[in-house]
C-alpha cells in the first residue's frame, strides 16, 4: 500500500547539485528549489514504531526515539477516529529551505500543502482512503529527535478501503 503511494509521490528520480550542503533532488512532487525539506514519517498502528520513508532507497527506516508512537496515535484518533489507518506525519527541516531562500517558512508551508495534495491524488488513483488532518504534528515532531531543527507541518491518515 505505502510502496505504491510513496513511489508515485516521493521517490527520488534524479539528483541535482549539493552546493547548499545537501543534495537537491527531483521527485514526482515538486518542492521549492528542488530542496525537498519534508520527511515523510509513518506510524503503522500494528507495528507501533516510528518509520521514515527513505526517498533514495524507496524503503522504510526505523526512527530511534524515546517518543511513544501510541500517544501520538491516540491524539490523532481524537481528531479522526481511524484506528486501523496508517498515520503519515510531515516533518520539515526548514533550515534547508532557509539555506537558499529568504522568508523560507512560506515556501516550506507551500511544499507541505503540495505534498499533502499529491498524496491525496495518488491515494485516490490507487484506491486508498486518505484523510489529511488539520494539525501540524507539533509538539511531537519537535520532540522526536534530541537535536533541534525538525518541525511538524502536516499529517494524514491513509488506509485500505473496506471491501
Ligand atoms: C512552493 C514551491 C515554489 C516553487 N517555486 C519555484 C520558482 O520560483 N521557480 C521555479 O522554477 N520553480 C519553482 N518551483 C518548482 C520546483 O523548483 C521544482 O519542482 C524543482 O525544481 C524540482 O524539479 P522537478 O519538479 O522537475 O523535479 C516551486 C515549487 C514549489 C512547491
mmCIF file of C-alpha atoms and ligand atoms in Angstrom:
data_model
loop_
_atom_site.group_PDB
_atom_site.id
_atom_site.type_symbol
_atom_site.label_atom_id
_atom_site.label_comp_id
_atom_site.label_asym_id
_atom_site.label_seq_id
_atom_site.Cartn_x
_atom_site.Cartn_y
_atom_site.Cartn_z
ATOM 1 C CA UNK A 1 0.000 0.000 0.000
ATOM 2 C CA UNK A 2 2.615 2.561 1.091
ATOM 3 C CA UNK A 3 5.069 1.386 -1.544
ATOM 4 C CA UNK A 4 2.839 2.466 -4.432
ATOM 5 C CA UNK A 5 1.798 5.679 -2.704
ATOM 6 C CA UNK A 6 5.349 6.800 -1.969
ATOM 7 C CA UNK A 7 6.596 5.685 -5.397
ATOM 8 C CA UNK A 8 4.004 7.869 -7.097
ATOM 9 C CA UNK A 9 4.755 10.913 -4.950
ATOM 10 C CA UNK A 10 8.104 10.958 -3.147
ATOM 11 C CA UNK A 11 10.742 8.671 -4.619
ATOM 12 C CA UNK A 12 13.912 10.304 -5.929
ATOM 13 C CA UNK A 13 14.051 10.193 -9.733
ATOM 14 C CA UNK A 14 17.258 12.143 -10.156
ATOM 15 C CA UNK A 15 19.647 14.288 -8.176
ATOM 16 C CA UNK A 16 20.972 17.792 -8.626
ATOM 17 C CA UNK A 17 23.806 19.804 -7.111
ATOM 18 C CA UNK A 18 24.919 19.778 -3.490
ATOM 19 C CA UNK A 19 26.193 23.339 -3.193
ATOM 20 C CA UNK A 20 23.744 24.085 -0.349
ATOM 21 C CA UNK A 21 25.279 21.328 1.803
ATOM 22 C CA UNK A 22 22.760 18.642 0.876
ATOM 23 C CA UNK A 23 21.723 17.070 -2.402
ATOM 24 C CA UNK A 24 18.899 18.567 -4.425
ATOM 25 C CA UNK A 25 16.541 16.017 -5.936
ATOM 26 C CA UNK A 26 13.822 15.558 -8.493
ATOM 27 C CA UNK A 27 10.757 13.699 -7.249
ATOM 28 C CA UNK A 28 7.201 13.423 -8.606
ATOM 29 C CA UNK A 29 6.012 16.006 -6.061
ATOM 30 C CA UNK A 30 7.564 19.453 -6.633
ATOM 31 C CA UNK A 31 9.466 21.345 -3.974
ATOM 32 C CA UNK A 32 10.695 24.921 -3.926
ATOM 33 C CA UNK A 33 14.230 24.872 -5.317
ATOM 34 C CA UNK A 34 14.173 21.038 -5.521
ATOM 35 C CA UNK A 35 15.174 21.136 -1.838
ATOM 36 C CA UNK A 36 12.526 18.720 -0.517
ATOM 37 C CA UNK A 37 12.860 19.712 3.144
ATOM 38 C CA UNK A 38 9.976 17.469 4.269
ATOM 39 C CA UNK A 39 10.438 13.917 5.560
ATOM 40 C CA UNK A 40 7.527 11.519 5.492
ATOM 41 C CA UNK A 41 7.170 9.775 8.855
ATOM 42 C CA UNK A 42 4.952 6.735 9.168
ATOM 43 C CA UNK A 43 3.245 5.143 12.165
ATOM 44 C CA UNK A 44 1.612 1.821 11.388
ATOM 45 C CA UNK A 45 -0.755 1.071 14.307
ATOM 46 C CA UNK A 46 0.145 -2.656 14.079
ATOM 47 C CA UNK A 47 3.917 -2.119 14.114
ATOM 48 C CA UNK A 48 3.808 0.514 16.875
ATOM 49 C CA UNK A 49 7.034 2.257 15.887
ATOM 50 C CA UNK A 50 8.152 5.339 14.027
ATOM 51 C CA UNK A 51 9.374 4.831 10.478
ATOM 52 C CA UNK A 52 10.826 7.276 7.954
ATOM 53 C CA UNK A 53 10.372 6.890 4.229
ATOM 54 C CA UNK A 54 13.772 6.946 2.512
ATOM 55 C CA UNK A 55 13.114 8.502 -0.910
ATOM 56 C CA UNK A 56 16.506 7.371 -2.273
ATOM 57 C CA UNK A 57 16.267 3.643 -1.432
ATOM 58 C CA UNK A 58 12.439 3.619 -1.565
ATOM 59 C CA UNK A 59 12.365 1.854 1.779
ATOM 60 C CA UNK A 60 11.253 2.483 5.361
ATOM 61 C CA UNK A 61 13.842 3.033 8.090
ATOM 62 C CA UNK A 62 13.072 2.862 11.794
ATOM 63 C CA UNK A 63 13.434 6.156 13.675
ATOM 64 C CA UNK A 64 15.115 5.575 17.025
ATOM 65 C CA UNK A 65 13.345 7.831 19.516
ATOM 66 C CA UNK A 66 12.060 7.918 23.099
ATOM 67 C CA UNK A 67 8.737 9.296 21.869
ATOM 68 C CA UNK A 68 5.987 6.665 22.096
ATOM 69 C CA UNK A 69 4.010 6.405 18.840
ATOM 70 C CA UNK A 70 0.915 5.179 20.712
ATOM 71 C CA UNK A 71 0.469 8.559 22.445
ATOM 72 C CA UNK A 72 0.640 10.400 19.127
ATOM 73 C CA UNK A 73 -1.789 7.973 17.510
ATOM 74 C CA UNK A 74 -4.230 8.452 20.394
ATOM 75 C CA UNK A 75 -4.108 12.238 19.934
ATOM 76 C CA UNK A 76 -4.716 11.890 16.195
ATOM 77 C CA UNK A 77 -7.605 9.489 16.795
ATOM 78 C CA UNK A 78 -9.252 12.229 18.821
ATOM 79 C CA UNK A 79 -9.231 14.286 15.589
ATOM 80 C CA UNK A 80 -10.308 11.457 13.248
ATOM 81 C CA UNK A 81 -11.077 8.057 14.829
ATOM 82 C CA UNK A 82 -9.463 5.991 12.051
ATOM 83 C CA UNK A 83 -7.981 3.437 14.416
ATOM 84 C CA UNK A 84 -6.751 0.944 11.802
ATOM 85 C CA UNK A 85 -5.337 3.568 9.411
ATOM 86 C CA UNK A 86 -1.645 4.299 8.957
ATOM 87 C CA UNK A 87 -0.587 7.737 10.141
ATOM 88 C CA UNK A 88 1.614 9.879 7.917
ATOM 89 C CA UNK A 89 3.357 12.861 9.508
ATOM 90 C CA UNK A 90 5.188 15.526 7.520
ATOM 91 C CA UNK A 91 8.377 16.560 9.331
ATOM 92 C CA UNK A 92 10.195 19.530 7.813
ATOM 93 C CA UNK A 93 13.761 20.704 8.107
ATOM 94 C CA UNK A 94 13.035 24.405 7.488
ATOM 95 C CA UNK A 95 16.759 25.177 7.693
ATOM 96 C CA UNK A 96 17.262 23.523 4.315
ATOM 97 C CA UNK A 97 14.907 25.879 2.515
ATOM 98 C CA UNK A 98 16.320 28.797 4.542
ATOM 99 C CA UNK A 99 19.777 27.921 3.181
ATOM 100 C CA UNK A 100 18.618 29.286 -0.161
ATOM 101 C CA UNK A 101 15.559 31.499 0.273
ATOM 102 C CA UNK A 102 14.517 34.465 2.413
ATOM 103 C CA UNK A 103 11.144 34.080 4.162
ATOM 104 C CA UNK A 104 11.615 30.336 3.734
ATOM 105 C CA UNK A 105 8.731 29.453 6.068
ATOM 106 C CA UNK A 106 6.188 30.363 3.441
ATOM 107 C CA UNK A 107 7.838 28.001 0.939
ATOM 108 C CA UNK A 108 8.002 25.157 3.463
ATOM 109 C CA UNK A 109 4.272 25.505 4.144
ATOM 110 C CA UNK A 110 3.553 25.523 0.418
ATOM 111 C CA UNK A 111 5.752 22.437 -0.030
ATOM 112 C CA UNK A 112 3.713 20.771 2.745
ATOM 113 C CA UNK A 113 0.436 21.631 1.031
ATOM 114 C CA UNK A 114 1.687 20.373 -2.321
ATOM 115 C CA UNK A 115 2.816 17.091 -0.743
ATOM 116 C CA UNK A 116 -0.489 16.548 1.104
ATOM 117 C CA UNK A 117 -2.306 17.219 -2.179
ATOM 118 C CA UNK A 118 -0.089 14.864 -4.192
ATOM 119 C CA UNK A 119 -0.642 12.142 -1.618
ATOM 120 C CA UNK A 120 -4.407 12.701 -1.888
ATOM 121 C CA UNK A 121 -4.473 12.386 -5.677
ATOM 122 C CA UNK A 122 -2.166 9.359 -5.671
ATOM 123 C CA UNK A 123 -4.196 7.645 -2.931
ATOM 124 C CA UNK A 124 -7.382 8.138 -4.955
ATOM 125 C CA UNK A 125 -5.681 6.786 -8.094
ATOM 126 C CA UNK A 126 -4.658 3.556 -6.359
ATOM 127 C CA UNK A 127 -7.911 3.132 -4.436
ATOM 128 C CA UNK A 128 -6.853 4.040 -0.905
ATOM 129 C CA UNK A 129 -8.767 6.049 1.648
ATOM 130 C CA UNK A 130 -6.917 9.208 2.630
ATOM 131 C CA UNK A 131 -7.721 11.978 5.077
ATOM 132 C CA UNK A 132 -5.437 14.958 5.780
ATOM 133 C CA UNK A 133 -5.701 16.167 9.373
ATOM 134 C CA UNK A 134 -5.942 19.794 10.413
ATOM 135 C CA UNK A 135 -2.916 19.504 12.684
ATOM 136 C CA UNK A 136 0.771 20.154 12.154
ATOM 137 C CA UNK A 137 2.210 17.224 14.092
ATOM 138 C CA UNK A 138 3.555 19.554 16.773
ATOM 139 C CA UNK A 139 4.619 19.323 19.544
ATOM 140 C CA UNK A 140 5.546 15.676 18.823
ATOM 141 C CA UNK A 141 7.749 16.140 15.767
ATOM 142 C CA UNK A 142 9.854 18.750 17.572
ATOM 143 C CA UNK A 143 10.457 16.197 20.368
ATOM 144 C CA UNK A 144 11.191 13.245 18.089
ATOM 145 C CA UNK A 145 14.944 13.695 17.955
ATOM 146 C CA UNK A 146 17.392 15.086 20.509
ATOM 147 C CA UNK A 147 18.774 17.672 18.116
ATOM 148 C CA UNK A 148 16.543 20.647 17.170
ATOM 149 C CA UNK A 149 15.583 21.518 13.607
ATOM 150 C CA UNK A 150 12.558 19.348 12.801
ATOM 151 C CA UNK A 151 9.076 20.851 12.663
ATOM 152 C CA UNK A 152 5.724 19.184 12.066
ATOM 153 C CA UNK A 153 3.973 20.626 9.011
ATOM 154 C CA UNK A 154 1.071 18.250 8.453
ATOM 155 C CA UNK A 155 -0.432 14.811 8.964
ATOM 156 C CA UNK A 156 -2.807 12.449 7.228
ATOM 157 C CA UNK A 157 -4.382 9.041 7.670
ATOM 158 C CA UNK A 158 -4.194 6.516 4.846
ATOM 159 C CA UNK A 159 -5.600 3.020 4.630
ATOM 160 C CA UNK A 160 -7.193 0.329 2.527
ATOM 161 C CA UNK A 161 -10.835 0.743 1.547
ATOM 162 C CA UNK A 162 -13.217 -1.752 3.088
ATOM 163 C CA UNK A 163 -14.270 -4.497 0.599
HETATM 164 C C1 LIG B 1 6.294 26.152 -3.150
HETATM 165 C C2 LIG B 1 7.036 25.967 -4.457
HETATM 166 C C3 LIG B 1 7.661 27.045 -5.031
HETATM 167 C C4 LIG B 1 8.353 26.906 -6.230
HETATM 168 N N1 LIG B 1 8.953 27.998 -6.797
HETATM 169 C C5 LIG B 1 9.574 27.868 -7.981
HETATM 170 C C6 LIG B 1 10.161 29.005 -8.613
HETATM 171 O O1 LIG B 1 10.087 30.141 -8.119
HETATM 172 N N2 LIG B 1 10.785 28.837 -9.786
HETATM 173 C C7 LIG B 1 10.881 27.609 -10.376
HETATM 174 O O2 LIG B 1 11.478 27.499 -11.453
HETATM 175 N N3 LIG B 1 10.334 26.518 -9.803
HETATM 176 C C8 LIG B 1 9.681 26.610 -8.630
HETATM 177 N N4 LIG B 1 9.113 25.510 -8.050
HETATM 178 C C9 LIG B 1 9.233 24.221 -8.716
HETATM 179 C C10 LIG B 1 10.433 23.481 -8.169
HETATM 180 O O3 LIG B 1 11.562 24.280 -8.237
HETATM 181 C C11 LIG B 1 10.666 22.194 -8.960
HETATM 182 O O4 LIG B 1 9.658 21.322 -8.632
HETATM 183 C C12 LIG B 1 12.012 21.655 -8.595
HETATM 184 O O5 LIG B 1 12.974 22.424 -9.249
HETATM 185 C C13 LIG B 1 12.134 20.197 -8.923
HETATM 186 O O6 LIG B 1 12.058 19.984 -10.300
HETATM 187 P P1 LIG B 1 11.096 18.838 -10.891
HETATM 188 O O7 LIG B 1 9.692 19.184 -10.454
HETATM 189 O O8 LIG B 1 11.309 18.884 -12.371
HETATM 190 O O9 LIG B 1 11.557 17.537 -10.287
HETATM 191 C C14 LIG B 1 8.411 25.625 -6.854
HETATM 192 C C15 LIG B 1 7.771 24.542 -6.266
HETATM 193 C C16 LIG B 1 7.079 24.702 -5.084
HETATM 194 C C17 LIG B 1 6.391 23.508 -4.449
#
